[in-house]
C-alpha positions as a Markdown table, in Angstrom:
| # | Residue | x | y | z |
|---|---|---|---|---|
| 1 | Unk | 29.6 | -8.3 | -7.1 |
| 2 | Unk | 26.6 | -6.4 | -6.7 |
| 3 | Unk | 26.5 | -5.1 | -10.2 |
| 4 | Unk | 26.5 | -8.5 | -11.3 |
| 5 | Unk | 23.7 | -10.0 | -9.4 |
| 6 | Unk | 21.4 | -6.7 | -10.4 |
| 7 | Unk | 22.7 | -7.8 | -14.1 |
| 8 | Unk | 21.8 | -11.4 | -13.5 |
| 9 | Unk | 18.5 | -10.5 | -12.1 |
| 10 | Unk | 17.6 | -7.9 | -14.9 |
| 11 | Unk | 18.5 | -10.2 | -17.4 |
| 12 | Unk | 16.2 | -13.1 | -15.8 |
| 13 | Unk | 13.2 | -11.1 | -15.7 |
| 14 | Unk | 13.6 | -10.2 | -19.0 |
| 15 | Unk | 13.6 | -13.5 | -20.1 |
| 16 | Unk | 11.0 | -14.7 | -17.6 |
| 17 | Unk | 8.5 | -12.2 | -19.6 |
| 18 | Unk | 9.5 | -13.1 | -23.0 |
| 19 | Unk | 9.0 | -16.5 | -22.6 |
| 20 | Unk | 5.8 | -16.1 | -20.3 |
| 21 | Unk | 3.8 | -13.3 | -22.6 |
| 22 | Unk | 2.8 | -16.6 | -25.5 |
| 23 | Unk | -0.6 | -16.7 | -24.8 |
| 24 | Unk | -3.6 | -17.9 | -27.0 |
| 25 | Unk | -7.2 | -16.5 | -25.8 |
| 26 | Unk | -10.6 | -18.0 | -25.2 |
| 27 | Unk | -12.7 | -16.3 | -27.6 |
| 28 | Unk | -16.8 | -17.0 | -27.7 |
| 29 | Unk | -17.7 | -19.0 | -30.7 |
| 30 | Unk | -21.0 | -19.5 | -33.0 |
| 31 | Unk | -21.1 | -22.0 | -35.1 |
| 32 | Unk | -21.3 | -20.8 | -38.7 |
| 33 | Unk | -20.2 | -17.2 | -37.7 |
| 34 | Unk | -16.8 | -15.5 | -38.0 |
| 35 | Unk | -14.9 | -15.5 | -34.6 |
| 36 | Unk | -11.0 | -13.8 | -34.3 |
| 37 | Unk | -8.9 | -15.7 | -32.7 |
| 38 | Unk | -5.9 | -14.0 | -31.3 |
| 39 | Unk | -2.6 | -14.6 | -29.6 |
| 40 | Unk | 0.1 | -12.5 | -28.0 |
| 41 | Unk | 3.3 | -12.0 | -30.1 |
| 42 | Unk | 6.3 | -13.9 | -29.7 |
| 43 | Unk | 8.1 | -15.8 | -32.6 |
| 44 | Unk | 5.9 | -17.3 | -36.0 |
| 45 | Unk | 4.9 | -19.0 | -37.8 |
| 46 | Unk | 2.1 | -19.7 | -35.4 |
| 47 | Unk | 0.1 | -22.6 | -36.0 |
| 48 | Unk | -3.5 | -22.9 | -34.3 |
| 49 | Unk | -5.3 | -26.5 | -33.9 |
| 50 | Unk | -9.0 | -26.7 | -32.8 |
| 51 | Unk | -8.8 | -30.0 | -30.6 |
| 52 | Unk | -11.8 | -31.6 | -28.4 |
| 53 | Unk | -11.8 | -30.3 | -24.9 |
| 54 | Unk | -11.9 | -33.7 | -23.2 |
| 55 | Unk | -8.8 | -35.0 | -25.1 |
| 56 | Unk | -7.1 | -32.0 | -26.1 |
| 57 | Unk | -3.3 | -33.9 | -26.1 |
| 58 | Unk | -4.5 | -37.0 | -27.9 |
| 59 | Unk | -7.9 | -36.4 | -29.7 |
| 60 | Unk | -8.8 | -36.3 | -33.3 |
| 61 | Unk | -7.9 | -32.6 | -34.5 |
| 62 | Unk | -11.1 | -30.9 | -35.4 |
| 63 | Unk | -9.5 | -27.9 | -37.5 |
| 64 | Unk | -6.0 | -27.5 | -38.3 |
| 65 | Unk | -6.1 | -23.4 | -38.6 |
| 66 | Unk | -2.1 | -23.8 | -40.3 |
| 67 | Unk | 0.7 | -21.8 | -39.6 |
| 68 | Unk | 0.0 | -17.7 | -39.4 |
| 69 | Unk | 2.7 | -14.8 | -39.2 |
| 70 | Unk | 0.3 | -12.3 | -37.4 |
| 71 | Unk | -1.1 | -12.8 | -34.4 |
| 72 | Unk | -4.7 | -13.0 | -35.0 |
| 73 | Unk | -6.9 | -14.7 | -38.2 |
| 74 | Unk | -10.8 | -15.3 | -38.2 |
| 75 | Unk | -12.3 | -18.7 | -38.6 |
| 76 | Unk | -16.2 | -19.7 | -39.4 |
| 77 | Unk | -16.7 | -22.7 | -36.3 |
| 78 | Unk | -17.9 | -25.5 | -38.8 |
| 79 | Unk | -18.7 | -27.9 | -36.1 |
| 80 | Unk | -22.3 | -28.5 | -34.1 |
| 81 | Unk | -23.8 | -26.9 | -31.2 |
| 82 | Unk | -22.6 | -28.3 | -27.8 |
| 83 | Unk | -19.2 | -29.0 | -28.5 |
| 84 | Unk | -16.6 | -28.2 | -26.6 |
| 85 | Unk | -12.9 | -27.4 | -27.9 |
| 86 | Unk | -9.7 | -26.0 | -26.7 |
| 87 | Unk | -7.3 | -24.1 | -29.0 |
| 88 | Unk | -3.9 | -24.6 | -29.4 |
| 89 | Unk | -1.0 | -22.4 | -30.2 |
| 90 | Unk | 2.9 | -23.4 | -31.1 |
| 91 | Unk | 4.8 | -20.9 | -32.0 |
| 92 | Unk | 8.5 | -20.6 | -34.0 |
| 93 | Unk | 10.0 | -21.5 | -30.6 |
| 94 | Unk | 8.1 | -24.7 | -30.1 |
| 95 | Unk | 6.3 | -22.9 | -27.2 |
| 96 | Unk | 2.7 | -24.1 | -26.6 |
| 97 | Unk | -0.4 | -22.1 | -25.3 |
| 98 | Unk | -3.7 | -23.5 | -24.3 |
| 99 | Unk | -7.2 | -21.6 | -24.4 |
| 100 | Unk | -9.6 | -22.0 | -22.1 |
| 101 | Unk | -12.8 | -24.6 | -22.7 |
| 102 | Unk | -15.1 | -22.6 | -25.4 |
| 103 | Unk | -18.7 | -24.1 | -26.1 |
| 104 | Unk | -19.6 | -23.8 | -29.5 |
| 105 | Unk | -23.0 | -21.9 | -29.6 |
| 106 | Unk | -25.9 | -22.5 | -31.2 |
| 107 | Unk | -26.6 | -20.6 | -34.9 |
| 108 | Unk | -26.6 | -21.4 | -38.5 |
| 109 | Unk | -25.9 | -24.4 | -39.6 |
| 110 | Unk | -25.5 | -24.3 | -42.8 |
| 111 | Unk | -21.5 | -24.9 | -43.0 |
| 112 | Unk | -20.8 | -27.6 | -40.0 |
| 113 | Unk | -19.0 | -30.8 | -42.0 |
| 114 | Unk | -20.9 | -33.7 | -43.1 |
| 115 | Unk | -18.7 | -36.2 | -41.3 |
| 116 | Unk | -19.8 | -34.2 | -37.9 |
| 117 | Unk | -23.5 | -33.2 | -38.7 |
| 118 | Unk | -26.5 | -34.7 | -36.7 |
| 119 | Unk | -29.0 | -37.0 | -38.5 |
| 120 | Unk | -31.8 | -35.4 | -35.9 |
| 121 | Unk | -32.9 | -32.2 | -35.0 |
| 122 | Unk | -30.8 | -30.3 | -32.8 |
| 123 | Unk | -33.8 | -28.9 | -31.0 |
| 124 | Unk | -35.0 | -32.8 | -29.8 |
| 125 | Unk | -33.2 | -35.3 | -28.4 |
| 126 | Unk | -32.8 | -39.2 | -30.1 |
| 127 | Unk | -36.0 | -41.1 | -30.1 |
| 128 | Unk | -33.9 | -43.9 | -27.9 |
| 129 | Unk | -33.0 | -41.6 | -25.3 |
| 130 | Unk | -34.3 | -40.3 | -22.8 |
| 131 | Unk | -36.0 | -36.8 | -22.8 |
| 132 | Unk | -34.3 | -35.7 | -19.5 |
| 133 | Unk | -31.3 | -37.2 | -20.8 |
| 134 | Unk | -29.2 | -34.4 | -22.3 |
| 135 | Unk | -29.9 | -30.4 | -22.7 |
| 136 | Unk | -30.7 | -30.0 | -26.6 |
| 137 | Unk | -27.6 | -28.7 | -27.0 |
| 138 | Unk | -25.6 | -31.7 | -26.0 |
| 139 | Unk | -27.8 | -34.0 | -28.8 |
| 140 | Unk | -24.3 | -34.7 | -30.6 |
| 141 | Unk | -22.8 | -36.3 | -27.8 |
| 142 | Unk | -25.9 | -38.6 | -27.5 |
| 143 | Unk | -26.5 | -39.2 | -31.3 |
| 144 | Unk | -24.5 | -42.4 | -32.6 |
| 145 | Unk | -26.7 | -44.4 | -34.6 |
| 146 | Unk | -23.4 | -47.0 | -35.8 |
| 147 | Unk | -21.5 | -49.7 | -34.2 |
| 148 | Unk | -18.7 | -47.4 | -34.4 |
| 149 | Unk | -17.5 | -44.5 | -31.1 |
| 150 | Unk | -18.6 | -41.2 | -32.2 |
| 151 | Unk | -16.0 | -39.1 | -33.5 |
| 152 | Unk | -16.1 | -36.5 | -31.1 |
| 153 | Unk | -18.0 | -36.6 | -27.3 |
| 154 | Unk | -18.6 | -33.1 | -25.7 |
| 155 | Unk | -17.4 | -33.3 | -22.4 |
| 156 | Unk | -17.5 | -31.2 | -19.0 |
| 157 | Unk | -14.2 | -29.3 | -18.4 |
| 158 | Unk | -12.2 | -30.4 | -15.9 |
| 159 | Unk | -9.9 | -29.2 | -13.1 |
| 160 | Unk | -6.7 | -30.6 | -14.6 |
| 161 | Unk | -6.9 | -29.1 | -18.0 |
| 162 | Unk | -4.8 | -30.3 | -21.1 |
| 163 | Unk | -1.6 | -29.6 | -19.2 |
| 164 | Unk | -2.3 | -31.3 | -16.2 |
| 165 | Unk | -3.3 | -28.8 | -13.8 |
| 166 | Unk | -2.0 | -25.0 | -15.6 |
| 167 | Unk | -5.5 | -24.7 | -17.0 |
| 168 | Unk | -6.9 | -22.4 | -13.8 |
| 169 | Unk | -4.3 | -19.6 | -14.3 |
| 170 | Unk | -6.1 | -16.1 | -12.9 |
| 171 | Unk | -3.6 | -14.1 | -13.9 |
| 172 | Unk | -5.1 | -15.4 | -17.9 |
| 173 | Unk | -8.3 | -16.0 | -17.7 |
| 174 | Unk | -8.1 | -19.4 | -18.9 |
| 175 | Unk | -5.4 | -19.0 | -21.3 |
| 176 | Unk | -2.5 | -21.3 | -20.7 |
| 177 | Unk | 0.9 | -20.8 | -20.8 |
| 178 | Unk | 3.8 | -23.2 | -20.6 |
| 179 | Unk | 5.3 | -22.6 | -16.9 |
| 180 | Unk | 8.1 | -24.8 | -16.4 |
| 181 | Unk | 10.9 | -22.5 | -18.5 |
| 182 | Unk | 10.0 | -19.5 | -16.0 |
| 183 | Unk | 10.6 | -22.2 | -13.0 |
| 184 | Unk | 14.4 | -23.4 | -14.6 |
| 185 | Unk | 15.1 | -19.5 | -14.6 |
| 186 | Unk | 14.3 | -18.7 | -11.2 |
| 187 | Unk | 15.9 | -22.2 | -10.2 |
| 188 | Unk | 18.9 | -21.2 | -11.6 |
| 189 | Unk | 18.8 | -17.5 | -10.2 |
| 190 | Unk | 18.2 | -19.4 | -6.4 |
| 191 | Unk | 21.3 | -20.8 | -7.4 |
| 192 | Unk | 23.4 | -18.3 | -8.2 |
| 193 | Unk | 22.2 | -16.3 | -5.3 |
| 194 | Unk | 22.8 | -19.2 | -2.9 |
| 195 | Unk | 26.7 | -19.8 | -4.8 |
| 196 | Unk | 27.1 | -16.1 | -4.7 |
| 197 | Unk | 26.7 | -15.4 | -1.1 |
């Protein structure tokens, strides 16, 4: 009986780190300059979104990266200054990863997309608003000169994250990881424990 409960346990905790080790991370980015973004190996295809950090679940995707078989590619930011984003991973076993908040810095912008480019400098605020208003590089949050929302509203990160409260993982550094599979195990280990003795 004790062989089998070492089995049991040695078999859980290989599984516990195979399914914990998916992990996207939270690189710096610039827009209009190459930035890696890398993952940790589990099963591809892989495919990365770039998704607003204040409605990473339900916003507009910003960048759909598509599906990768290696664990890393490089990407040119095409958005403004002052975003913020999130990245998301799924990989070939429908597991999801979060990154951390990443602020896209100030650079060239000679590549961010018509549809997200500011009419006004970057470097002054709009003429209606104040100039205490917003940092300069917040204008695109504060620039909407239609009747329509904007597409995209940099926002501050907060404490629940995209996954409703996994987004302050130390062990990551930001990067998220889907927890609940590693939770069933050990439920189901309590279990056996508890049934075996």
């Amino acid at each position: 009986m004790f062989a089998t409960f070492i089995t049991v346990v040695l078999f859980v905790a290989a599984s516990i780190r195979n399914v914990a080790a998916f992990t996207i991370y939270t690189p710096q980015m610039t827009q209009c300059q190459d930035v890696q973004i890398s993952w940790e190996a589990t099963k591809g295809p892989y495919n990365i979104l770039v998704v607003p950090a204040n409605d990473p679940c339900e916003g507009e995707v910003l960048a759909d990266l598509g599906d990768n078989n290696g664990t890393s590619i490089t990407w040119k930011p095409d958005l403004p200054a002052g975003w913020q984003v999130v990245l998301s991973a799924l990989d070939g076993n429908d597991e999801e990863a979060w990154s951390g908040t990443i602020t896209i810095g100030g650079g060239d912008s000679s590549c961010v997309r018509a549809e997200f480019a500011s009419p006004s400098s970057p470097a002054a605020p709009p003429s209606s608003a104040p100039a205490s208003a917003a940092p300069a590089s917040l204008a695109p949050a504060s620039v909407n000169n239609s009747s329509s929302p904007p597409l995209y509203k940099p926002s501050q990160p907060t404490a629940n994250g995209p996954l409703g409260g996994v987004a302050s993982d130390p062990l990551t550094g930001g990067a998220l990881r889907q927890t609940t599979t590693p939770m069933l195990i050990l439920g189901t280990v309590s279990a056996v424990l508890a049934f075996a003795l």
